[in-house]
Amino acid sequence: MNVSAANVTVVLDYRDSFLKAVIKNIIVVVLSISINYINAGIIHTFSKQQIFYTNPRYILFVHLVINDMIQVSLTVALFIVSYILYKIQVFVCCILMLVALFTTENTPLNLACMAMECYIAICIPLRHPQICTIKRTRLLILLIWTTSLLSVLPDLFITLATEPLDYFNMQVFCLRETAFRNPRIIERRNITYIVYLVLVWCVILYIYFRIIFTARIANKDAKKARNTILLHGFQLLLCMAGYAEHLLKQAVLQWFPKYYSDSLFACYIIFQILPRSISSIIYGIRDKTFRKHLKGHLLCQLRSH
């Protein structure tokens, strides 16, 4: 879940040629606009239909979509800045990095909560209305943000306590490692990531196997839920690939030094952009109810144009 928003940018020795830099930025901008356009349509559809904003499942989903939009916008902005300005003030970098980290760490927690709601709906449907209420869903979203804040804010506090004030006026290449460079932060981050990884994957795997068992004796809704949990797991796998980011960067630099920036650009697309496009597929396209209303919204937009 390491955001290193400029994962695909490199140190000065490996900067791209002008043409290659333009092509990469165009690709990133086009992908981000496409994802955010679809997600904006999903948010608009959600806000216009009472059936969605009174359903805990869709509330969690649209929270994930909004979170993805913020994350994509920030990482793409930092990606472009890394090519145009290359270095920015540490203070500005810290602020942008903190917000990006909040949204990145929200994603696996949100996926785990959505999987739990799916499990309750399929395995204990009679208790679903009592357990999954609107009020509890909002409290759950608040808990997600609180957990992310408690995980990320210590980076800032440690930096404020150990770095001189002049440090925040320095110009740096904006990465998490350069904004929060204290070795204690790296050690704490690794422990936090291991805890996240174990807990969230245990939840996903437990729910998946329970739904598989239910699908054998239940209706097609359970089988559809099983496929949805699989997609959650795939999305989670991509999002959590950041755990091995520093190892990946070292391996790429050692094995493919001539193609270092290109390899990291591919990693950025796969691990930062691609997971944010899966959310819209899970409910925006696969869910029949949402697909019907989303299609109607898009048709209305085309007719108005």
mmCIF file of C-alpha atoms in Angstrom:
data_model
loop_
_atom_site.group_PDB
_atom_site.id
_atom_site.type_symbol
_atom_site.label_atom_id
_atom_site.label_comp_id
_atom_site.label_asym_id
_atom_site.label_seq_id
_atom_site.Cartn_x
_atom_site.Cartn_y
_atom_site.Cartn_z
ATOM 1 C CA MET A 1 0.000 0.000 0.000
ATOM 2 C CA ASN A 2 2.973 2.281 -0.414
ATOM 3 C CA VAL A 3 1.766 5.146 -2.477
ATOM 4 C CA SER A 4 5.052 6.470 -3.751
ATOM 5 C CA ALA A 5 2.917 8.407 -6.126
ATOM 6 C CA ALA A 6 5.799 8.764 -8.483
ATOM 7 C CA ASN A 7 6.521 5.067 -8.514
ATOM 8 C CA VAL A 8 7.133 5.216 -12.199
ATOM 9 C CA THR A 9 9.421 8.193 -12.130
ATOM 10 C CA VAL A 10 13.058 7.697 -11.440
ATOM 11 C CA VAL A 11 16.133 9.410 -10.159
ATOM 12 C CA LEU A 12 17.944 11.908 -12.325
ATOM 13 C CA ASP A 13 20.225 9.304 -13.911
ATOM 14 C CA TYR A 14 17.230 7.489 -15.412
ATOM 15 C CA ARG A 15 15.051 10.327 -16.676
ATOM 16 C CA ASP A 16 13.179 9.732 -19.913
ATOM 17 C CA SER A 17 13.674 11.469 -23.220
ATOM 18 C CA PHE A 18 11.239 14.268 -24.050
ATOM 19 C CA LEU A 19 9.201 12.152 -26.504
ATOM 20 C CA LYS A 20 8.952 9.188 -24.134
ATOM 21 C CA ALA A 21 7.966 11.468 -21.253
ATOM 22 C CA VAL A 22 5.183 13.034 -23.354
ATOM 23 C CA ILE A 23 3.849 9.604 -24.401
ATOM 24 C CA LYS A 24 3.831 8.307 -20.836
ATOM 25 C CA ASN A 25 2.078 11.391 -19.512
ATOM 26 C CA ILE A 26 -0.549 11.217 -22.263
ATOM 27 C CA ILE A 27 -1.230 7.542 -21.450
ATOM 28 C CA VAL A 28 -1.569 8.275 -17.733
ATOM 29 C CA VAL A 29 -3.796 11.319 -18.252
ATOM 30 C CA VAL A 30 -6.094 9.511 -20.713
ATOM 31 C CA LEU A 31 -6.473 6.521 -18.384
ATOM 32 C CA SER A 32 -7.144 8.708 -15.355
ATOM 33 C CA ILE A 33 -9.725 10.825 -17.200
ATOM 34 C CA SER A 34 -11.473 7.677 -18.456
ATOM 35 C CA ILE A 35 -11.591 6.096 -14.991
ATOM 36 C CA ASN A 36 -12.733 9.297 -13.298
ATOM 37 C CA TYR A 37 -15.380 9.918 -15.973
ATOM 38 C CA ILE A 38 -16.899 6.466 -15.414
ATOM 39 C CA ASN A 39 -16.662 6.880 -11.646
ATOM 40 C CA ALA A 40 -18.291 10.323 -11.836
ATOM 41 C CA GLY A 41 -21.182 8.726 -13.765
ATOM 42 C CA ILE A 42 -21.476 6.079 -11.044
ATOM 43 C CA ILE A 43 -21.568 8.728 -8.301
ATOM 44 C CA HIS A 44 -24.210 10.726 -10.196
ATOM 45 C CA THR A 45 -26.321 7.606 -10.726
ATOM 46 C CA PHE A 46 -25.985 6.739 -7.033
ATOM 47 C CA SER A 47 -27.114 10.206 -5.921
ATOM 48 C CA LYS A 48 -30.195 10.216 -8.182
ATOM 49 C CA GLN A 49 -31.688 6.885 -7.117
ATOM 50 C CA GLN A 50 -33.054 6.298 -3.621
ATOM 51 C CA ILE A 51 -32.602 2.537 -4.014
ATOM 52 C CA PHE A 52 -28.831 3.088 -3.879
ATOM 53 C CA TYR A 53 -28.261 5.615 -1.111
ATOM 54 C CA THR A 54 -30.553 3.666 1.233
ATOM 55 C CA ASN A 55 -28.634 0.410 0.653
ATOM 56 C CA PRO A 56 -25.459 -0.252 2.746
ATOM 57 C CA ARG A 57 -23.879 -2.259 -0.079
ATOM 58 C CA TYR A 58 -24.024 0.635 -2.534
ATOM 59 C CA ILE A 59 -22.993 3.178 0.104
ATOM 60 C CA LEU A 60 -19.778 1.231 0.712
ATOM 61 C CA PHE A 61 -19.298 0.896 -3.033
ATOM 62 C CA VAL A 62 -19.673 4.597 -3.783
ATOM 63 C CA HIS A 63 -17.318 5.398 -0.896
ATOM 64 C CA LEU A 64 -14.756 3.153 -2.589
ATOM 65 C CA VAL A 65 -15.354 4.919 -5.917
ATOM 66 C CA ILE A 66 -14.894 8.397 -4.383
ATOM 67 C CA ASN A 67 -11.785 7.165 -2.602
ATOM 68 C CA ASP A 68 -10.422 5.804 -5.902
ATOM 69 C CA MET A 69 -11.100 9.098 -7.690
ATOM 70 C CA ILE A 70 -9.125 11.047 -5.085
ATOM 71 C CA GLN A 71 -6.279 8.538 -5.168
ATOM 72 C CA VAL A 72 -6.047 8.455 -8.973
ATOM 73 C CA SER A 73 -6.203 12.249 -9.257
ATOM 74 C CA LEU A 74 -3.444 12.756 -6.684
ATOM 75 C CA THR A 75 -1.064 10.116 -7.993
ATOM 76 C CA VAL A 76 -1.513 11.307 -11.579
ATOM 77 C CA ALA A 77 -0.952 14.920 -10.494
ATOM 78 C CA LEU A 78 2.269 13.901 -8.744
ATOM 79 C CA PHE A 79 3.276 11.853 -11.759
ATOM 80 C CA ILE A 80 2.936 14.885 -14.046
ATOM 81 C CA VAL A 81 4.621 17.212 -11.535
ATOM 82 C CA SER A 82 7.582 14.828 -11.346
ATOM 83 C CA TYR A 83 8.182 15.388 -15.070
ATOM 84 C CA ILE A 84 7.430 19.120 -15.228
ATOM 85 C CA LEU A 85 8.936 20.435 -11.979
ATOM 86 C CA TYR A 86 10.876 17.327 -10.950
ATOM 87 C CA LYS A 87 11.348 18.613 -7.382
ATOM 88 C CA ILE A 88 8.829 20.326 -5.111
ATOM 89 C CA GLN A 89 8.886 21.731 -1.577
ATOM 90 C CA VAL A 90 8.928 19.077 1.183
ATOM 91 C CA PHE A 91 5.969 20.725 2.953
ATOM 92 C CA VAL A 92 3.789 20.459 -0.171
ATOM 93 C CA CYS A 93 5.012 16.928 -0.849
ATOM 94 C CA CYS A 94 4.093 15.851 2.702
ATOM 95 C CA ILE A 95 0.533 17.153 2.385
ATOM 96 C CA LEU A 96 -0.069 15.495 -0.992
ATOM 97 C CA MET A 97 1.552 12.274 0.166
ATOM 98 C CA LEU A 98 -0.545 12.103 3.338
ATOM 99 C CA VAL A 99 -3.827 12.420 1.428
ATOM 100 C CA ALA A 100 -2.679 9.865 -1.128
ATOM 101 C CA LEU A 101 -1.681 7.488 1.672
ATOM 102 C CA PHE A 102 -5.037 7.898 3.415
ATOM 103 C CA THR A 103 -6.952 6.957 0.283
ATOM 104 C CA THR A 104 -4.602 4.108 -0.592
ATOM 105 C CA GLU A 105 -4.871 2.501 2.847
ATOM 106 C CA ASN A 106 -8.656 2.958 2.808
ATOM 107 C CA THR A 107 -8.986 0.644 -0.195
ATOM 108 C CA PRO A 108 -8.230 -2.773 1.383
ATOM 109 C CA LEU A 109 -10.283 -1.896 4.479
ATOM 110 C CA ASN A 110 -13.233 -0.884 2.308
ATOM 111 C CA LEU A 111 -12.924 -4.101 0.284
ATOM 112 C CA ALA A 112 -12.938 -6.167 3.480
ATOM 113 C CA CYS A 113 -16.088 -4.363 4.688
ATOM 114 C CA MET A 114 -17.828 -4.934 1.347
ATOM 115 C CA ALA A 115 -16.910 -8.619 1.509
ATOM 116 C CA MET A 116 -18.377 -8.826 5.028
ATOM 117 C CA GLU A 117 -21.636 -7.234 3.857
ATOM 118 C CA CYS A 118 -21.781 -9.726 0.987
ATOM 119 C CA TYR A 119 -21.199 -12.597 3.410
ATOM 120 C CA ILE A 120 -24.014 -11.449 5.715
ATOM 121 C CA ALA A 121 -26.414 -11.010 2.774
ATOM 122 C CA ILE A 122 -25.755 -14.530 1.456
ATOM 123 C CA CYS A 123 -25.022 -16.630 4.544
ATOM 124 C CA ILE A 124 -27.315 -15.017 7.143
ATOM 125 C CA PRO A 125 -29.888 -13.122 5.037
ATOM 126 C CA LEU A 126 -32.569 -12.990 7.773
ATOM 127 C CA ARG A 127 -30.284 -10.909 10.003
ATOM 128 C CA HIS A 128 -28.972 -8.685 7.208
ATOM 129 C CA PRO A 129 -31.510 -5.831 7.715
ATOM 130 C CA GLN A 130 -30.720 -5.706 11.452
ATOM 131 C CA ILE A 131 -26.935 -5.906 11.098
ATOM 132 C CA CYS A 132 -26.337 -3.807 7.972
ATOM 133 C CA THR A 133 -28.133 -0.533 8.685
ATOM 134 C CA ILE A 134 -27.413 2.874 7.154
ATOM 135 C CA LYS A 135 -26.216 4.261 10.496
ATOM 136 C CA ARG A 136 -23.797 1.368 11.050
ATOM 137 C CA THR A 137 -22.517 1.699 7.501
ATOM 138 C CA ARG A 138 -21.676 5.361 8.044
ATOM 139 C CA LEU A 139 -19.950 4.503 11.316
ATOM 140 C CA LEU A 140 -18.012 1.810 9.471
ATOM 141 C CA ILE A 141 -16.807 4.350 6.890
ATOM 142 C CA LEU A 142 -15.766 6.651 9.744
ATOM 143 C CA LEU A 143 -13.885 3.732 11.297
ATOM 144 C CA ILE A 144 -12.108 3.059 7.977
ATOM 145 C CA TRP A 145 -10.852 6.653 7.811
ATOM 146 C CA THR A 146 -9.915 6.662 11.502
ATOM 147 C CA THR A 147 -7.866 3.485 11.055
ATOM 148 C CA SER A 148 -6.054 4.966 8.048
ATOM 149 C CA LEU A 149 -5.388 8.202 9.929
ATOM 150 C CA LEU A 150 -3.925 6.315 12.890
ATOM 151 C CA SER A 151 -1.762 4.318 10.502
ATOM 152 C CA VAL A 152 -0.411 7.245 8.478
ATOM 153 C CA LEU A 153 -0.262 10.272 10.821
ATOM 154 C CA PRO A 154 2.631 8.851 12.919
ATOM 155 C CA ASP A 155 4.809 9.345 9.822
ATOM 156 C CA LEU A 156 4.123 13.071 10.015
ATOM 157 C CA PHE A 157 4.569 13.281 13.796
ATOM 158 C CA ILE A 158 7.906 11.429 13.692
ATOM 159 C CA THR A 159 9.093 13.707 10.873
ATOM 160 C CA LEU A 160 8.056 16.854 12.762
ATOM 161 C CA ALA A 161 9.857 15.611 15.871
ATOM 162 C CA THR A 162 13.114 14.567 14.193
ATOM 163 C CA GLU A 163 13.617 16.992 11.296
ATOM 164 C CA PRO A 164 14.635 20.682 11.552
ATOM 165 C CA LEU A 165 12.174 23.297 10.303
ATOM 166 C CA ASP A 166 14.468 24.127 7.378
ATOM 167 C CA TYR A 167 13.905 20.607 6.062
ATOM 168 C CA PHE A 168 10.307 21.436 5.100
ATOM 169 C CA ASN A 169 11.504 24.241 2.818
ATOM 170 C CA MET A 170 13.854 21.967 0.875
ATOM 171 C CA GLN A 171 13.133 20.891 -2.709
ATOM 172 C CA VAL A 172 12.850 17.107 -3.130
ATOM 173 C CA PHE A 173 11.695 14.533 -5.623
ATOM 174 C CA CYS A 174 8.302 13.700 -4.108
ATOM 175 C CA LEU A 175 8.236 10.127 -2.806
ATOM 176 C CA ARG A 176 7.123 8.738 0.515
ATOM 177 C CA GLU A 177 10.743 7.833 1.221
ATOM 178 C CA THR A 178 11.945 11.393 0.605
ATOM 179 C CA ALA A 179 9.095 13.144 2.429
ATOM 180 C CA PHE A 180 9.227 10.840 5.466
ATOM 181 C CA ARG A 181 12.823 9.674 5.504
ATOM 182 C CA ASN A 182 13.351 8.633 9.125
ATOM 183 C CA PRO A 183 14.381 4.917 9.372
ATOM 184 C CA ARG A 184 11.872 4.373 12.196
ATOM 185 C CA ILE A 185 9.072 5.256 9.802
ATOM 186 C CA ILE A 186 10.133 2.531 7.374
ATOM 187 C CA GLU A 187 10.274 -0.072 10.161
ATOM 188 C CA ARG A 188 6.854 0.936 11.497
ATOM 189 C CA ARG A 189 5.402 0.955 7.977
ATOM 190 C CA ASN A 190 6.598 -2.589 7.291
ATOM 191 C CA ILE A 191 4.994 -3.874 10.504
ATOM 192 C CA THR A 192 1.743 -2.050 9.712
ATOM 193 C CA TYR A 193 1.633 -3.512 6.218
ATOM 194 C CA ILE A 194 2.148 -7.063 7.489
ATOM 195 C CA VAL A 195 -0.745 -6.626 9.943
ATOM 196 C CA TYR A 196 -2.972 -5.198 7.172
ATOM 197 C CA LEU A 197 -2.035 -8.003 4.826
ATOM 198 C CA VAL A 198 -2.746 -10.805 7.299
ATOM 199 C CA LEU A 199 -6.014 -9.404 8.661
ATOM 200 C CA VAL A 200 -7.608 -8.368 5.376
ATOM 201 C CA TRP A 201 -6.617 -11.543 3.527
ATOM 202 C CA CYS A 202 -7.940 -13.695 6.373
ATOM 203 C CA VAL A 203 -11.288 -11.911 6.089
ATOM 204 C CA ILE A 204 -11.405 -12.263 2.291
ATOM 205 C CA LEU A 205 -10.431 -15.961 2.294
ATOM 206 C CA TYR A 206 -12.789 -16.880 5.130
ATOM 207 C CA ILE A 207 -15.731 -15.172 3.423
ATOM 208 C CA TYR A 208 -14.888 -16.687 0.050
ATOM 209 C CA PHE A 209 -14.876 -20.255 1.344
ATOM 210 C CA ARG A 210 -18.059 -19.717 3.367
ATOM 211 C CA ILE A 211 -19.810 -18.404 0.272
ATOM 212 C CA ILE A 212 -18.489 -21.328 -1.792
ATOM 213 C CA PHE A 213 -20.075 -23.702 0.718
ATOM 214 C CA THR A 214 -23.328 -21.737 0.607
ATOM 215 C CA ALA A 215 -23.298 -21.665 -3.205
ATOM 216 C CA ARG A 216 -23.397 -25.473 -3.316
ATOM 217 C CA ILE A 217 -26.752 -25.591 -1.583
ATOM 218 C CA ALA A 218 -28.189 -22.176 -2.414
ATOM 219 C CA ASN A 219 -29.283 -20.216 -5.460
ATOM 220 C CA LYS A 220 -27.408 -18.406 -8.165
ATOM 221 C CA ASP A 221 -27.110 -15.244 -6.016
ATOM 222 C CA ALA A 222 -24.577 -17.046 -3.829
ATOM 223 C CA LYS A 223 -22.588 -18.065 -6.904
ATOM 224 C CA LYS A 224 -22.598 -14.479 -8.131
ATOM 225 C CA ALA A 225 -21.435 -13.332 -4.699
ATOM 226 C CA ARG A 226 -18.599 -15.859 -4.890
ATOM 227 C CA ASN A 227 -17.436 -14.311 -8.187
ATOM 228 C CA THR A 228 -17.692 -10.838 -6.664
ATOM 229 C CA ILE A 229 -15.467 -11.880 -3.738
ATOM 230 C CA LEU A 230 -12.969 -13.259 -6.273
ATOM 231 C CA LEU A 231 -12.860 -9.859 -7.975
ATOM 232 C CA HIS A 232 -12.386 -8.202 -4.574
ATOM 233 C CA GLY A 233 -9.489 -10.554 -3.935
ATOM 234 C CA PHE A 234 -7.891 -9.760 -7.290
ATOM 235 C CA GLN A 235 -8.285 -6.035 -6.691
ATOM 236 C CA LEU A 236 -6.850 -6.430 -3.212
ATOM 237 C CA LEU A 237 -3.895 -8.378 -4.577
ATOM 238 C CA LEU A 238 -3.059 -5.544 -6.975
ATOM 239 C CA CYS A 239 -3.508 -2.868 -4.321
ATOM 240 C CA MET A 240 -1.289 -4.693 -1.858
ATOM 241 C CA ALA A 241 1.489 -5.303 -4.348
ATOM 242 C CA GLY A 242 2.956 -2.080 -2.963
ATOM 243 C CA TYR A 243 4.172 -4.115 0.009
ATOM 244 C CA ALA A 244 6.971 -5.431 -2.167
ATOM 245 C CA GLU A 245 7.563 -2.135 -3.970
ATOM 246 C CA HIS A 246 11.054 -1.462 -2.655
ATOM 247 C CA LEU A 247 12.111 -5.034 -3.490
ATOM 248 C CA LEU A 248 10.628 -4.714 -6.959
ATOM 249 C CA LYS A 249 12.454 -1.437 -7.605
ATOM 250 C CA GLN A 250 15.763 -2.928 -6.530
ATOM 251 C CA ALA A 251 15.236 -6.031 -8.676
ATOM 252 C CA VAL A 252 14.286 -3.984 -11.746
ATOM 253 C CA LEU A 253 17.314 -1.721 -11.302
ATOM 254 C CA GLN A 254 19.604 -4.732 -10.986
ATOM 255 C CA TRP A 255 18.144 -6.874 -13.788
ATOM 256 C CA PHE A 256 16.999 -4.261 -16.314
ATOM 257 C CA PRO A 257 18.994 -1.062 -15.710
ATOM 258 C CA LYS A 258 18.483 0.125 -19.295
ATOM 259 C CA TYR A 259 14.709 -0.219 -19.003
ATOM 260 C CA TYR A 260 14.335 0.975 -15.415
ATOM 261 C CA SER A 261 11.903 3.817 -16.046
ATOM 262 C CA ASP A 262 9.837 1.765 -18.514
ATOM 263 C CA SER A 263 9.537 -1.142 -16.076
ATOM 264 C CA LEU A 264 8.422 1.148 -13.258
ATOM 265 C CA PHE A 265 5.939 2.837 -15.570
ATOM 266 C CA ALA A 266 4.372 -0.561 -16.294
ATOM 267 C CA CYS A 267 4.227 -1.261 -12.547
ATOM 268 C CA TYR A 268 2.507 2.069 -11.991
ATOM 269 C CA ILE A 269 -0.204 1.254 -14.542
ATOM 270 C CA ILE A 270 -0.717 -2.273 -13.180
ATOM 271 C CA PHE A 271 -0.624 -1.553 -9.455
ATOM 272 C CA GLN A 272 -1.918 2.027 -9.202
ATOM 273 C CA ILE A 273 -4.277 2.602 -12.139
ATOM 274 C CA LEU A 274 -5.691 -0.850 -12.915
ATOM 275 C CA PRO A 275 -7.077 -1.607 -9.402
ATOM 276 C CA ARG A 276 -9.030 1.664 -9.519
ATOM 277 C CA SER A 277 -10.804 0.595 -12.723
ATOM 278 C CA ILE A 278 -11.978 -2.730 -11.265
ATOM 279 C CA SER A 279 -14.348 -1.050 -8.791
ATOM 280 C CA SER A 280 -16.560 0.275 -11.573
ATOM 281 C CA ILE A 281 -16.615 -3.189 -13.183
ATOM 282 C CA ILE A 282 -17.718 -4.973 -9.997
ATOM 283 C CA TYR A 283 -20.904 -2.950 -9.450
ATOM 284 C CA GLY A 284 -21.155 -0.442 -12.290
ATOM 285 C CA ILE A 285 -21.296 -3.201 -14.922
ATOM 286 C CA ARG A 286 -21.829 -6.573 -13.189
ATOM 287 C CA ASP A 287 -24.650 -5.461 -10.879
ATOM 288 C CA LYS A 288 -27.911 -5.586 -12.873
ATOM 289 C CA THR A 289 -29.691 -2.895 -10.887
ATOM 290 C CA PHE A 290 -26.803 -0.452 -11.043
ATOM 291 C CA ARG A 291 -26.128 -1.260 -14.701
ATOM 292 C CA LYS A 292 -29.722 -0.466 -15.646
ATOM 293 C CA HIS A 293 -29.704 2.948 -13.979
ATOM 294 C CA LEU A 294 -26.161 3.758 -15.137
ATOM 295 C CA LYS A 295 -27.085 2.918 -18.722
ATOM 296 C CA GLY A 296 -30.137 5.165 -18.466
ATOM 297 C CA HIS A 297 -28.001 8.008 -17.109
ATOM 298 C CA LEU A 298 -25.474 7.693 -19.946
ATOM 299 C CA LEU A 299 -28.219 7.556 -22.580
ATOM 300 C CA CYS A 300 -29.770 10.722 -21.151
ATOM 301 C CA GLN A 301 -26.400 12.458 -21.344
ATOM 302 C CA LEU A 302 -25.937 11.446 -24.979
ATOM 303 C CA ARG A 303 -29.427 12.662 -25.899
ATOM 304 C CA SER A 304 -28.861 15.991 -24.166
ATOM 305 C CA HIS A 305 -25.616 16.462 -26.130
#
